[in-house]
Structures are given as structure tokens and as C-alpha cells.
């Protein structure tokens, strides 16, 4: 069900951006089959609500730049990440808006089984999506590993300094999931339980497929606590020289991964950012 735009005020757009918005709206009309997504654009509002009631999540997006539509329709999920990181849109609910949106998209994709079998991902509308995919493929080829390139890749992925990671990790500095017994358990306790379990399971050679499959929900909880710690200490992050774009990159990383683990959905891509005081590109692996 689609609720049409109300209180019409027009954002100034080029013809291409208007076309992108038209196809974006048409796409969501057919794609959102569960949950509820609302798009706010100036005084305009349009709501996309799925007929299937198994997902009750809601997400409200506020559009700040018409580039949002172009990026999403030409680069699909990477375009959504790029638009969020660059501030082209934001969420009314800062705490759960992004997480809910990703989980709604995952749930709708699973329900649209015929579409999923044909496409395997969000449906690209424009031919330029293929060009964007080719661009990312060529970048990947450029990063193919030899000894020198491997060192460079590792540096770009993880060389963000301990000062940053101590802000949202616990005292063990474990950059992996803890194992929780309750929703409100302390992160360090969960990480120590994980360490002891690894020692125990490895000692008895009992690291089974079942144990690996059940780690998803723990990783979801770990990521939510990392996110909470990150934003509670955001001033420390800005004091280290990281800007708003970096903060949004981390936010997207936390919520994108949390949604994937929560729904047991597998996928990966890279989002890069540049440190304010460094010319070296850093990136998180999602």
C-alpha cells in the first residue's frame, strides 16, 4: 500500500534526478512487501507499506539532497551507503531507523522469492548500474594481492589506531562477537565467555557447524553494544580528528552488519573513508 505525497513542496531537481525519483518510487511500490518505509522530502511524504504482516518494523527517511535518488538507482545498495555517509538523507529515529530499513529490505527480498531468484539482489533500474559494478570490479582487481599490495591492503583496512578502537571495544580489545546469556549483559563478560569457550571447544576439537551457525544473534548484540559505546563517546572520536562522514561510515557499518547477523543474511562489500589528517584511504569490511 502506498500513501501518496502530501503537503507538496518541490525540491529543486534536474531532469535526471526527477527520473531517478520516479523509478525509485515505482521500485519501492513493488518491492516493499512487508514492514513500512516512509520518505520525507521537504513538505512531501510518501509511505510504502507491505501487505504481509510478518514484519512490523518501520523506518522514516528524510531526504536532504536529490542526489539520494540518483545514487540509489544507479548503485543500488552501495548507493544507499554512499548517500547515507555523505549526508544525502538521514533517519527520523536515529537509534533504529537505519537498522530497521535494512531489515525491512531483507525481509521484503525474501518474500519476493521470484524476484530474488531472477536478480539475486535489489533490482537495478538503470543501465549505469552495470557501469558502477564494473568500476568496483576494476578497483577490486587493482587490489589483488602480492606481498607489497597485501601490506597496503591490510593497512587500509585496519590501520585506524588503538585510540579509536578503545572507544567502542571492551578491555579485551576483541574485534569479534561475544557470547551473551542475556540482552543486558556486559560486553566484557560476553567477550571473556567467548574466549573461554574457544579454548574449551578447541581443546576438545568440538568446534562444530552448529556452534558457528548460532553465533549470529551474539554478533548482532555485540554490534549494538559497539554502536552504543561509539555514540556515547562521540566527542572523543571527533577529538581524534575524525569527521561526521567518518561517524556515519561507522554507523552504517554497525547497523548493516547487525541487520545481516540478525536475519542470518550473508553478503559483503567495502565502504571507504579518508581520515581528516591523512591521505591514506581507510575502509571497513562489511
XYZ file of C-alpha atoms in Angstrom:
286
model
C 0.000 0.000 0.000
C 1.355 3.408 -0.984
C 0.237 6.626 0.696
C 0.669 9.480 -1.815
C 2.692 12.632 -1.255
C 1.080 15.250 0.984
C 1.798 18.970 1.571
C 3.559 19.226 -1.762
C 6.713 21.341 -1.884
C 9.146 20.591 -4.656
C 12.860 20.045 -4.071
C 14.800 21.604 -6.955
C 15.874 18.709 -9.187
C 17.409 18.137 -12.580
C 15.505 16.060 -15.141
C 17.779 13.086 -14.429
C 17.148 13.350 -10.680
C 13.397 13.595 -11.277
C 13.574 10.435 -13.380
C 15.598 8.701 -10.661
C 12.996 9.669 -8.047
C 10.187 8.363 -10.279
C 11.867 4.972 -10.744
C 12.870 4.824 -7.062
C 9.244 5.372 -6.027
C 7.994 2.820 -8.537
C 10.583 0.313 -7.348
C 9.626 0.627 -3.656
C 5.929 0.368 -4.558
C 6.529 -3.129 -5.940
C 9.412 -4.188 -3.698
C 8.253 -3.361 -0.140
C 6.074 -6.360 0.694
C 6.372 -6.216 4.494
C 7.153 -3.502 7.037
C 6.681 0.215 6.458
C 9.042 2.762 4.867
C 8.211 6.491 4.832
C 10.063 9.008 2.655
C 10.045 12.651 3.812
C 11.192 15.273 1.323
C 10.673 18.850 2.434
C 6.916 19.078 2.929
C 6.289 15.893 0.962
C 5.593 12.488 2.475
C 5.070 9.112 0.833
C 4.618 5.827 2.687
C 5.285 2.325 1.360
C 3.635 -0.380 3.455
C 3.779 -4.082 2.649
C 0.670 -6.252 2.709
C 2.432 -9.057 4.568
C 2.235 -8.515 8.335
C 5.096 -10.739 9.492
C 7.470 -7.741 9.768
C 6.210 -4.856 11.938
C 9.285 -2.652 11.623
C 9.027 0.983 10.488
C 11.627 3.378 9.112
C 11.309 7.070 8.208
C 13.876 8.597 5.840
C 14.330 12.357 5.462
C 15.848 13.320 2.093
C 18.302 16.246 2.139
C 19.647 16.060 -1.429
C 18.140 14.842 -4.733
C 21.433 13.002 -5.272
C 19.979 10.355 -2.947
C 17.654 9.094 -5.687
C 20.345 9.043 -8.365
C 22.851 7.221 -6.164
C 20.391 4.521 -5.077
C 19.024 3.915 -8.558
C 22.461 3.711 -10.193
C 24.492 1.991 -7.467
C 21.762 0.158 -5.536
C 22.944 -0.910 -2.037
C 26.338 0.757 -2.451
C 24.489 3.912 -3.484
C 22.395 3.764 -0.310
C 25.577 3.527 1.773
C 27.229 6.378 -0.151
C 24.147 8.602 0.192
C 23.949 7.982 3.948
C 27.664 8.545 4.573
C 27.615 11.813 2.607
C 24.517 13.121 4.404
C 22.124 12.985 1.424
C 19.487 11.567 3.780
C 19.023 10.760 7.463
C 16.552 8.940 9.696
C 13.877 10.422 11.942
C 14.652 7.716 14.508
C 18.431 7.994 14.870
C 18.692 4.876 17.045
C 16.896 2.242 14.933
C 15.965 3.886 11.608
C 18.888 2.538 9.563
C 18.789 -0.911 11.176
C 15.030 -1.192 10.577
C 15.332 -0.096 6.943
C 17.940 -2.758 6.161
C 15.904 -5.455 7.918
C 12.745 -4.403 6.024
C 14.644 -4.645 2.729
C 15.988 -8.090 3.662
C 12.529 -9.346 4.711
C 10.911 -7.961 1.536
C 13.586 -9.545 -0.628
C 12.953 -12.945 0.960
C 9.206 -12.598 0.398
C 9.704 -11.582 -3.221
C 11.084 -15.037 -3.986
C 10.563 -14.885 -7.738
C 12.378 -11.556 -7.953
C 15.176 -12.818 -5.733
C 15.721 -15.885 -7.943
C 15.998 -13.730 -11.060
C 18.099 -10.894 -9.669
C 19.789 -12.150 -6.517
C 19.856 -8.591 -5.120
C 17.969 -5.310 -5.337
C 16.675 -4.697 -8.823
C 18.934 -2.275 -10.763
C 16.786 0.100 -12.807
C 19.345 1.936 -14.907
C 21.981 0.589 -17.283
C 24.513 2.712 -15.376
C 24.246 0.205 -12.530
C 26.250 -2.173 -14.675
C 28.873 0.506 -15.207
C 29.058 1.080 -11.461
C 29.510 -2.656 -10.843
C 32.281 -2.724 -13.441
C 34.003 0.196 -11.696
C 34.005 -1.627 -8.346
C 35.204 -4.838 -10.042
C 38.162 -2.996 -11.599
C 39.021 -1.478 -8.209
C 38.986 -4.990 -6.770
C 41.337 -6.218 -9.499
C 43.682 -3.335 -8.706
C 43.808 -4.502 -5.093
C 44.751 -8.117 -5.992
C 47.303 -9.403 -3.510
C 51.020 -9.664 -3.984
C 53.321 -9.181 -0.994
C 53.552 -5.386 -1.364
C 49.862 -4.938 -2.160
C 48.868 -7.210 0.749
C 50.667 -4.916 3.198
C 48.937 -1.896 1.648
C 45.501 -3.588 1.781
C 45.934 -4.557 5.438
C 46.999 -1.008 6.311
C 43.982 0.496 4.557
C 41.561 -1.902 6.233
C 42.722 -1.854 9.821
C 45.222 0.973 10.469
C 42.810 3.218 12.360
C 44.831 3.339 15.621
C 44.071 1.813 19.014
C 42.850 5.220 20.224
C 39.764 4.761 18.045
C 39.053 1.105 18.817
C 39.368 1.576 22.591
C 36.415 3.959 22.350
C 33.872 1.265 21.450
C 35.556 -2.110 22.167
C 35.816 -3.561 25.669
C 39.035 -4.018 27.674
C 39.888 -7.283 25.872
C 40.075 -5.315 22.570
C 38.258 -8.226 20.896
C 37.106 -7.242 17.402
C 34.715 -10.192 17.147
C 31.459 -11.363 18.686
C 30.973 -12.014 22.364
C 28.731 -14.822 23.642
C 25.811 -13.465 25.669
C 23.493 -15.099 28.200
C 21.101 -12.140 28.424
C 20.216 -8.976 26.493
C 21.630 -6.658 29.172
C 24.899 -8.479 29.839
C 28.151 -6.508 29.955
C 30.220 -6.697 26.758
C 33.457 -7.656 28.533
C 31.775 -10.576 30.329
C 30.417 -11.830 26.991
C 33.840 -11.490 25.358
C 35.559 -13.395 28.173
C 32.938 -16.158 27.882
C 33.708 -16.327 24.149
C 37.439 -16.653 24.848
C 36.931 -19.447 27.397
C 34.525 -21.269 25.058
C 37.044 -21.089 22.214
C 39.734 -22.558 24.457
C 37.373 -25.313 25.623
C 35.990 -26.172 22.181
C 39.400 -26.128 20.531
C 40.873 -28.345 23.253
C 38.211 -30.994 22.671
C 38.049 -30.498 18.873
C 34.341 -29.742 19.128
C 34.047 -26.526 17.089
C 31.026 -27.730 15.127
C 28.905 -26.291 12.333
C 26.073 -25.842 14.843
C 28.217 -23.608 17.059
C 29.177 -21.415 14.106
C 25.570 -21.093 12.892
C 24.393 -19.963 16.333
C 26.894 -17.096 16.647
C 24.791 -14.700 14.511
C 22.495 -13.485 17.273
C 25.502 -12.894 19.555
C 27.220 -10.850 16.844
C 24.056 -8.754 16.496
C 24.135 -7.962 20.219
C 27.883 -7.279 20.102
C 27.466 -4.798 17.244
C 24.623 -2.996 19.010
C 26.825 -2.549 22.091
C 29.742 -1.342 19.939
C 27.387 1.198 18.363
C 26.122 2.315 21.798
C 29.678 2.769 23.106
C 30.700 4.576 19.914
C 27.981 7.233 20.124
C 28.236 7.660 23.892
C 31.886 8.659 23.345
C 31.484 10.528 20.067
C 33.310 13.622 21.372
C 36.431 11.509 21.927
C 36.191 10.392 18.299
C 35.979 13.937 16.953
C 38.864 14.920 19.258
C 40.952 12.296 17.424
C 40.317 14.174 14.167
C 37.521 12.047 12.675
C 34.723 13.996 10.984
C 30.946 13.500 10.584
C 31.417 11.490 7.407
C 33.579 9.005 9.302
C 30.957 8.790 12.064
C 28.230 7.994 9.511
C 30.511 5.383 7.905
C 30.868 3.630 11.264
C 27.136 3.922 11.934
C 26.352 2.299 8.591
C 28.891 -0.446 9.333
C 27.392 -1.231 12.750
C 23.763 -1.291 11.541
C 24.355 -3.001 8.191
C 26.277 -5.851 9.861
C 23.825 -6.094 12.772
C 20.893 -6.469 10.368
C 22.765 -9.151 8.426
C 23.573 -11.205 11.526
C 20.076 -10.721 12.983
C 18.469 -12.102 9.809
C 21.298 -14.591 9.017
C 21.894 -12.893 5.669
C 25.315 -13.285 4.054
C 26.931 -10.565 1.915
C 29.918 -8.252 1.856
C 31.247 -5.056 0.321
C 33.616 -2.249 1.214
C 32.904 1.336 2.200
C 35.936 3.622 2.232
C 36.613 6.877 4.002
C 39.563 9.233 4.383
C 40.982 10.367 7.721
C 40.851 14.150 8.121
C 44.600 14.377 8.691
C 45.762 11.616 6.370
C 45.766 10.988 2.649
C 45.565 7.235 3.213
C 42.159 5.733 2.445
C 40.835 3.581 5.271
C 37.983 1.157 4.907
C 35.810 -1.149 6.951
C 34.897 -4.570 5.626
C 31.169 -5.263 5.796
